[in-house]
Tab-separated table of C-alpha atoms and ligand atoms in Angstrom:
chain	number	residue	atom	x	y	z
A	1	MET	CA	-28.991	-29.058	36.057
A	2	ASN	CA	-28.354	-30.808	33.165
A	3	ILE	CA	-26.978	-28.989	29.923
A	4	LEU	CA	-25.843	-29.768	26.753
A	5	VAL	CA	-23.970	-28.167	23.774
A	6	THR	CA	-24.315	-29.127	20.770
A	7	GLY	CA	-20.827	-27.878	18.170
A	8	ALA	CA	-18.791	-28.434	21.423
A	9	ALA	CA	-15.778	-28.993	19.418
A	10	GLY	CA	-16.557	-24.792	17.217
A	11	GLN	CA	-14.867	-22.263	18.066
A	12	LEU	CA	-18.021	-21.065	20.894
A	13	GLY	CA	-17.909	-24.463	22.064
A	14	LYS	CA	-15.116	-25.141	22.943
A	15	THR	CA	-15.351	-21.454	25.056
A	16	ILE	CA	-17.778	-21.716	26.449
A	17	ALA	CA	-16.676	-26.264	27.701
A	18	ASN	CA	-12.894	-23.675	29.177
A	19	ALA	CA	-15.597	-20.530	30.884
A	20	VAL	CA	-18.415	-23.772	33.011
A	21	GLN	CA	-14.997	-25.733	34.363
A	22	ASP	CA	-16.255	-24.585	38.440
A	23	SER	CA	-19.717	-24.921	37.653
A	24	SER	CA	-21.678	-27.793	39.622
A	25	ASN	CA	-23.908	-27.895	37.024
A	26	ARG	CA	-23.454	-31.536	34.328
A	27	TYR	CA	-22.245	-30.098	31.092
A	28	PHE	CA	-22.671	-32.871	28.265
A	29	PHE	CA	-20.612	-31.235	25.118
A	30	CYS	CA	-20.882	-33.322	21.779
A	31	ASP	CA	-19.885	-32.547	18.150
A	32	VAL	CA	-20.966	-33.999	15.494
A	33	GLN	CA	-19.755	-37.900	16.114
A	34	GLU	CA	-21.551	-37.799	19.849
A	35	LEU	CA	-24.703	-36.613	18.615
A	36	ASP	CA	-24.390	-36.478	14.722
A	37	ILE	CA	-27.597	-33.029	15.406
A	38	THR	CA	-29.436	-33.295	11.700
A	39	ASP	CA	-30.232	-36.825	13.582
A	40	ALA	CA	-33.356	-35.965	15.110
A	41	GLN	CA	-34.416	-39.372	17.065
A	42	ALA	CA	-30.265	-38.999	18.704
A	43	VAL	CA	-31.464	-35.742	19.932
A	44	GLU	CA	-34.197	-36.996	21.644
A	45	GLU	CA	-32.871	-40.357	23.292
A	46	TYR	CA	-29.691	-38.006	24.690
A	47	VAL	CA	-32.058	-35.212	25.957
A	48	LYS	CA	-34.598	-38.195	27.295
A	49	GLN	CA	-31.576	-39.974	28.239
A	50	ASN	CA	-29.189	-37.437	30.196
A	51	GLY	CA	-32.467	-35.383	32.008
A	52	ILE	CA	-31.165	-32.250	29.376
A	53	ASN	CA	-32.776	-29.239	31.004
A	54	VAL	CA	-30.794	-26.658	28.728
A	55	ILE	CA	-29.724	-27.306	24.850
A	56	VAL	CA	-27.781	-24.586	23.575
A	57	ASN	CA	-27.495	-25.414	20.257
A	58	CYS	CA	-22.730	-24.272	18.396
A	59	ALA	CA	-23.744	-26.449	16.179
A	60	SER	CA	-24.279	-24.670	12.612
A	61	TYR	CA	-22.647	-25.709	8.875
A	62	THR	CA	-20.279	-22.461	9.029
A	63	ALA	CA	-18.710	-22.082	5.733
A	64	VAL	CA	-21.176	-19.561	3.658
A	65	ASP	CA	-19.378	-20.002	1.146
A	66	LYS	CA	-19.569	-24.291	-0.064
A	67	ALA	CA	-23.295	-23.181	1.304
A	68	GLU	CA	-24.211	-21.303	-1.709
A	69	ASP	CA	-23.239	-24.843	-4.013
A	70	GLU	CA	-24.611	-27.012	-0.531
A	71	ALA	CA	-27.943	-25.716	0.355
A	72	GLU	CA	-28.951	-28.435	0.988
A	73	ILE	CA	-26.400	-29.949	4.052
A	74	ALA	CA	-25.919	-26.249	4.821
A	75	ASP	CA	-30.881	-26.864	5.392
A	76	ALA	CA	-30.188	-29.848	7.368
A	77	VAL	CA	-27.768	-28.592	9.397
A	78	ASN	CA	-28.730	-25.045	9.655
A	79	HIS	CA	-32.461	-25.267	9.913
A	80	LYS	CA	-34.308	-28.486	10.075
A	81	ALA	CA	-32.205	-30.424	13.024
A	82	VAL	CA	-32.640	-27.187	14.174
A	83	ALA	CA	-35.956	-27.239	13.949
A	84	ALA	CA	-36.681	-30.819	14.865
A	85	MET	CA	-34.211	-30.092	18.297
A	86	ALA	CA	-37.082	-27.142	20.237
A	87	LYS	CA	-39.549	-29.997	19.487
A	88	VAL	CA	-37.603	-31.709	21.462
A	89	ALA	CA	-37.318	-29.112	23.744
A	90	LYS	CA	-40.862	-28.621	24.159
A	91	ASP	CA	-41.280	-31.730	24.423
A	92	ASN	CA	-38.963	-31.824	26.950
A	93	ASP	CA	-40.057	-29.126	28.923
A	94	ALA	CA	-36.612	-28.152	28.276
A	95	VAL	CA	-34.097	-24.403	27.306
A	96	LEU	CA	-33.591	-24.235	24.091
A	97	ILE	CA	-30.296	-21.132	23.807
A	98	HIS	CA	-29.889	-21.439	20.100
A	99	ILE	CA	-26.881	-18.442	17.886
A	100	SER	CA	-28.282	-16.797	14.969
A	101	THR	CA	-26.313	-14.609	13.031
A	102	ASP	CA	-26.267	-10.893	11.437
A	103	TYR	CA	-25.932	-12.574	7.849
A	104	VAL	CA	-30.285	-12.578	8.048
A	105	PHE	CA	-30.588	-8.639	7.432
A	106	ASP	CA	-29.878	-8.033	3.802
A	107	GLY	CA	-27.419	-4.856	4.590
A	108	THR	CA	-29.447	-2.222	3.786
A	109	ALA	CA	-29.927	-0.164	6.387
A	110	CYS	CA	-28.286	2.792	8.035
A	111	VAL	CA	-29.325	2.767	11.663
A	112	ALA	CA	-28.187	-0.543	14.017
A	113	TYR	CA	-30.613	-3.398	13.421
A	114	THR	CA	-33.125	-4.589	16.581
A	115	GLU	CA	-34.595	-7.670	17.126
A	116	ASP	CA	-37.708	-6.420	15.364
A	117	SER	CA	-35.937	-5.911	12.761
A	118	GLN	CA	-36.939	-7.084	8.881
A	119	MET	CA	-35.182	-10.008	8.076
A	120	ASN	CA	-33.645	-10.307	4.174
A	121	PRO	CA	-30.526	-12.725	3.676
A	122	LEU	CA	-28.680	-12.518	1.132
A	123	SER	CA	-26.812	-15.884	1.014
A	124	VAL	CA	-27.870	-19.368	1.793
A	125	TYR	CA	-25.737	-20.266	4.862
A	126	GLY	CA	-28.756	-16.480	6.104
A	127	ARG	CA	-31.692	-17.513	4.334
A	128	THR	CA	-30.241	-21.536	6.884
A	129	LYS	CA	-30.039	-19.511	9.767
A	130	ALA	CA	-33.315	-17.346	9.609
A	131	ASP	CA	-35.680	-20.447	8.590
A	132	SER	CA	-33.819	-21.370	11.866
A	133	GLU	CA	-34.797	-18.498	13.503
A	134	CYS	CA	-38.513	-18.947	12.985
A	135	ALA	CA	-38.739	-22.182	13.604
A	136	VAL	CA	-37.863	-22.264	17.080
A	137	ALA	CA	-39.685	-19.169	16.988
A	138	GLU	CA	-42.778	-20.840	16.428
A	139	SER	CA	-42.120	-23.990	17.513
A	140	GLY	CA	-43.458	-23.657	20.870
A	141	CYS	CA	-40.418	-24.757	22.562
A	142	ARG	CA	-38.928	-21.923	26.078
A	143	TYR	CA	-36.709	-20.670	24.147
A	144	ILE	CA	-33.654	-17.635	24.032
A	145	ILE	CA	-32.294	-16.880	20.417
A	146	LEU	CA	-28.567	-15.052	20.911
A	147	ARG	CA	-27.862	-13.403	17.163
A	148	THR	CA	-24.698	-12.309	16.787
A	149	SER	CA	-21.915	-11.588	14.220
A	150	TRP	CA	-17.395	-11.558	13.566
A	151	LEU	CA	-16.884	-15.039	15.891
A	152	TYR	CA	-13.696	-14.378	16.948
A	153	GLY	CA	-11.419	-15.623	19.876
A	154	THR	CA	-9.257	-17.973	21.384
A	155	GLU	CA	-10.206	-21.925	19.797
A	156	GLY	CA	-10.684	-22.531	16.399
A	157	SER	CA	-9.707	-20.703	13.292
A	158	ASN	CA	-11.732	-17.465	12.387
A	159	PHE	CA	-10.468	-14.708	11.034
A	160	VAL	CA	-8.195	-11.856	14.104
A	161	LYS	CA	-5.804	-15.921	13.909
A	162	ARG	CA	-5.806	-15.259	10.739
A	163	ILE	CA	-4.582	-11.626	9.985
A	164	ILE	CA	-1.753	-12.079	12.890
A	165	GLU	CA	-0.261	-15.074	11.066
A	166	LYS	CA	-1.158	-13.225	7.501
A	167	SER	CA	0.435	-9.941	8.956
A	168	ALA	CA	3.526	-12.146	9.969
A	169	GLU	CA	3.983	-13.756	6.488
A	170	ASN	CA	3.341	-10.226	4.252
A	171	PRO	CA	4.602	-6.664	4.422
A	172	VAL	CA	1.050	-5.990	2.360
A	173	LEU	CA	-2.439	-7.113	3.457
A	174	LYS	CA	-6.307	-6.255	1.514
A	175	VAL	CA	-8.615	-5.928	3.998
A	176	ILE	CA	-12.298	-4.480	2.621
A	177	SER	CA	-13.504	-1.416	3.860
A	178	ASP	CA	-17.368	-1.469	2.577
A	179	GLN	CA	-18.391	-4.361	4.995
A	180	ILE	CA	-19.403	-2.456	8.506
A	181	GLY	CA	-19.794	-4.418	11.542
A	182	THR	CA	-19.738	-5.566	15.369
A	183	PRO	CA	-16.773	-7.857	15.893
A	184	THR	CA	-17.921	-10.506	18.894
A	185	TYR	CA	-15.077	-11.873	20.959
A	186	ALA	CA	-16.655	-15.488	21.558
A	187	GLU	CA	-15.390	-14.807	25.420
A	188	ASP	CA	-17.747	-12.394	25.569
A	189	LEU	CA	-20.595	-14.174	24.347
A	190	ALA	CA	-19.677	-17.104	25.930
A	191	GLY	CA	-19.629	-15.223	28.982
A	192	LEU	CA	-23.760	-14.447	28.389
A	193	ILE	CA	-24.737	-17.777	28.336
A	194	VAL	CA	-23.030	-18.965	30.828
A	195	SER	CA	-24.302	-16.177	33.428
A	196	ILE	CA	-27.985	-17.065	31.094
A	197	ILE	CA	-27.478	-20.570	32.412
A	198	GLU	CA	-25.771	-20.063	35.597
A	199	ASP	CA	-27.317	-17.089	36.868
A	200	ASP	CA	-30.835	-18.317	37.229
A	201	MET	CA	-32.224	-16.487	33.582
A	202	LEU	CA	-33.552	-18.432	31.696
A	203	ASP	CA	-36.286	-17.167	32.813
A	204	ARG	CA	-35.456	-14.263	30.288
A	205	THR	CA	-36.439	-16.629	27.330
A	206	GLY	CA	-36.841	-13.813	23.606
A	207	ILE	CA	-34.239	-13.410	20.945
A	208	TYR	CA	-31.412	-11.223	21.936
A	209	ASN	CA	-28.383	-9.256	19.301
A	210	TYR	CA	-25.494	-9.108	21.139
A	211	SER	CA	-21.935	-8.206	19.689
A	212	ASN	CA	-19.528	-6.665	21.491
A	213	GLU	CA	-20.470	-2.076	21.079
A	214	GLY	CA	-18.632	-0.744	18.442
A	215	VAL	CA	-18.613	-0.479	14.790
A	216	CYS	CA	-16.112	-0.659	12.666
A	217	SER	CA	-15.626	-2.620	8.749
A	218	TRP	CA	-13.856	-5.573	7.716
A	219	TYR	CA	-10.470	-2.835	7.595
A	220	ASP	CA	-10.601	-1.392	10.538
A	221	PHE	CA	-10.153	-4.940	12.218
A	222	ALA	CA	-7.876	-5.991	10.705
A	223	HIS	CA	-5.477	-2.036	10.997
A	224	GLU	CA	-5.980	-3.069	14.166
A	225	ILE	CA	-5.795	-6.255	15.068
A	226	CYS	CA	-1.832	-5.623	12.586
A	227	ALA	CA	-1.621	-3.135	15.276
A	228	GLN	CA	-1.741	-4.131	18.354
A	229	SER	CA	-0.271	-7.222	16.831
A	230	GLY	CA	3.440	-5.245	16.176
A	231	HIS	CA	3.258	-6.542	12.770
A	232	LEU	CA	4.648	-4.244	10.707
A	233	CYS	CA	2.205	-5.124	7.448
A	234	ASP	CA	0.673	-2.084	5.133
A	235	VAL	CA	-3.475	-2.286	5.648
A	236	LEU	CA	-5.288	-1.231	2.705
A	237	PRO	CA	-8.345	-0.838	2.321
A	238	CYS	CA	-10.435	-2.400	-0.274
A	239	HIS	CA	-13.745	-2.619	-2.483
A	240	THR	CA	-16.083	-6.247	-2.019
A	241	ASP	CA	-15.888	-6.028	-5.578
A	242	GLU	CA	-12.223	-6.730	-6.299
A	243	TYR	CA	-12.760	-10.469	-3.889
A	244	PRO	CA	-16.333	-11.115	-5.343
A	245	ARG	CA	-16.833	-14.966	-3.138
A	246	LYS	CA	-20.154	-16.589	-3.711
A	247	ALA	CA	-22.176	-15.535	-1.095
A	248	VAL	CA	-23.123	-11.687	-0.711
A	249	ARG	CA	-22.457	-10.725	2.637
A	250	PRO	CA	-24.336	-7.029	3.727
A	251	HIS	CA	-22.527	-4.124	3.753
A	252	PHE	CA	-23.682	-3.700	7.052
A	253	SER	CA	-25.114	-5.043	9.783
A	254	VAL	CA	-24.465	-3.606	13.081
A	255	LEU	CA	-26.608	-5.187	15.822
A	256	ASP	CA	-28.276	-2.966	18.243
A	257	LYS	CA	-27.886	-4.615	21.458
A	258	THR	CA	-29.969	-2.399	23.776
A	259	LYS	CA	-32.390	-5.179	25.318
A	260	VAL	CA	-29.678	-7.985	25.890
A	261	LYS	CA	-28.321	-5.090	27.797
A	262	LYS	CA	-31.123	-4.425	29.929
A	263	THR	CA	-32.934	-7.967	29.784
A	264	PHE	CA	-29.974	-9.285	31.684
A	265	GLY	CA	-28.820	-6.140	33.336
A	266	ILE	CA	-25.338	-6.164	31.715
A	267	GLU	CA	-22.302	-3.963	30.164
A	268	ILE	CA	-20.934	-4.534	26.862
A	269	PRO	CA	-17.195	-4.717	26.501
A	270	HIS	CA	-16.008	-2.214	22.608
A	271	TRP	CA	-15.158	-4.353	20.089
A	272	LYS	CA	-11.259	-2.962	20.579
A	273	ASP	CA	-10.593	-3.911	24.532
A	274	SER	CA	-11.760	-7.614	24.253
A	275	LEU	CA	-9.663	-7.748	21.178
A	276	THR	CA	-7.057	-6.884	23.322
A	277	VAL	CA	-7.908	-9.141	25.381
A	278	CYS	CA	-8.198	-11.480	22.802
A	279	MET	CA	-4.672	-10.630	21.395
A	280	ASN	CA	-3.459	-10.626	25.155
A	281	GLU	CA	-3.786	-14.231	24.815
A	282	LEU	CA	-3.043	-15.576	22.154
A	283	LYS	CA	0.454	-13.617	22.453
A	284	GLY	CA	3.549	-15.894	22.840
A	285	LYS	CA	1.247	-18.417	21.133
A	286	ILE	CA	0.704	-17.733	17.591
A	287	TYR	CA	2.268	-14.312	17.521
B	301	LIG	N1	-17.969	-17.619	12.840
B	301	LIG	C1	-19.094	-16.597	13.131
B	301	LIG	O1	-17.888	-15.300	12.508
B	301	LIG	C2	-20.333	-16.520	13.009
B	301	LIG	C3	-20.643	-14.758	12.699
B	301	LIG	C4	-22.443	-15.078	13.510
B	301	LIG	C5	-23.128	-16.188	14.064
B	301	LIG	N2	-22.022	-17.548	14.174
B	301	LIG	C6	-22.457	-18.534	14.838
B	301	LIG	O2	-21.934	-19.406	16.160
B	301	LIG	C7	-22.388	-19.514	16.293
B	301	LIG	C8	-21.092	-20.179	17.140
B	301	LIG	O3	-20.249	-20.734	15.523
B	301	LIG	P1	-18.813	-20.381	15.284
B	301	LIG	O4	-17.953	-20.058	15.076
B	301	LIG	O5	-17.923	-21.419	16.666
B	301	LIG	O6	-18.977	-22.375	14.673
B	301	LIG	P2	-17.954	-22.845	14.583
B	301	LIG	O7	-16.696	-23.136	15.315
B	301	LIG	O8	-17.879	-23.570	13.008
B	301	LIG	O9	-18.486	-24.743	15.232
B	301	LIG	C9	-19.290	-25.858	14.782
B	301	LIG	C10	-19.129	-26.014	14.881
B	301	LIG	O10	-20.824	-27.920	15.056
B	301	LIG	C11	-20.215	-28.815	14.415
B	301	LIG	N3	-20.865	-29.389	13.288
B	301	LIG	C12	-21.177	-29.360	11.886
B	301	LIG	N4	-22.618	-29.833	11.575
B	301	LIG	C13	-23.000	-30.577	13.035
B	301	LIG	C14	-23.845	-31.415	13.344
B	301	LIG	N5	-25.311	-32.006	12.267
B	301	LIG	N6	-23.942	-31.963	14.791
B	301	LIG	C15	-23.158	-31.476	15.104
B	301	LIG	N7	-22.733	-30.789	14.804
B	301	LIG	C16	-21.575	-30.048	14.309
B	301	LIG	C17	-18.924	-28.245	13.469
B	301	LIG	O11	-18.001	-29.505	13.072
B	301	LIG	P3	-17.223	-29.496	12.319
B	301	LIG	O12	-16.248	-28.432	12.222
B	301	LIG	O13	-17.191	-30.762	11.731
B	301	LIG	O14	-18.461	-29.475	10.290
B	301	LIG	C18	-18.468	-27.209	14.780
B	301	LIG	O15	-17.387	-28.469	15.337
B	301	LIG	C19	-22.907	-21.113	14.950
B	301	LIG	O16	-24.442	-20.598	15.313
B	301	LIG	C20	-22.781	-19.729	13.799
B	301	LIG	O17	-23.766	-20.180	12.649
B	301	LIG	C21	-20.590	-17.442	13.958
């Protein structure tokens, strides 16, 4: 099979590249320089010329606050390009694996969101991702949408790396305690994506939630990162209001993973266990 991975220089794209080094399938990794997904014609030509069977769309406009001022660009990358990509997938009988976000929800729930929960994004970024989900579902292509949250890993820049760095430099850190969700270790998500492709599960189409198991606040997450790094930094809880940002985030975005676990026969590690794996990988490199 021929597999195109877009947004390949991002944290998930790079993590997938690391995970498929021994595959007998042919992977084509492209970031914006090689293939700008907003250029629908270029995407179509690339898919045709390389006989692409699967597109894994890791490309995204992910600057959540900046998107409030750049709604048109965010929509072009996160929504319009994805709608066009879904059409290319349909026309060329390819499967589209697309990544979405917990920010499609408004966070007013008090039980975990299922795949059928009502979307009601609070931010431009969330709206563009919600629109992408609808466009993919309406396109008629074969698709798997994986909706994930709080992504971090060994590649790219992310919350874990920032807290490791900040806790080495500061005796005290204040971190938001009134946003509740679940971190996702990019290596775990990449593992699922690769397994879907390599283990012949591409026919299990639909939308799925995927994060690690468990529930925490950003404060809990930061506290655990510090504890595992051994940094002597006091992590203190604070409210969202103390850190006003352009984009509104959901206060609660825990994802129910029953469907993904059943459909793909997987067990998902608890976020603390996956954090330990990541911290061991980063040890000696950034702390
Ligand atoms: N990070 C999170 O916490 C999080 C949470 C939930 C869901 N997700 C979703 O997970 C997916 C992967 O996220 P990530 O953290 O790996 O994102 P990332 O690190 O920001 O990677 C996205 C990549 O897409 C590239 N890109 C941007 N515009 C493009 C274009 N027009 N054509 C081709 N490539 C383009 C980016 O390049 P530049 O850097 O040059 O712009 C970047 O290399 C995204 O769909 C995201 O929405 C992420």
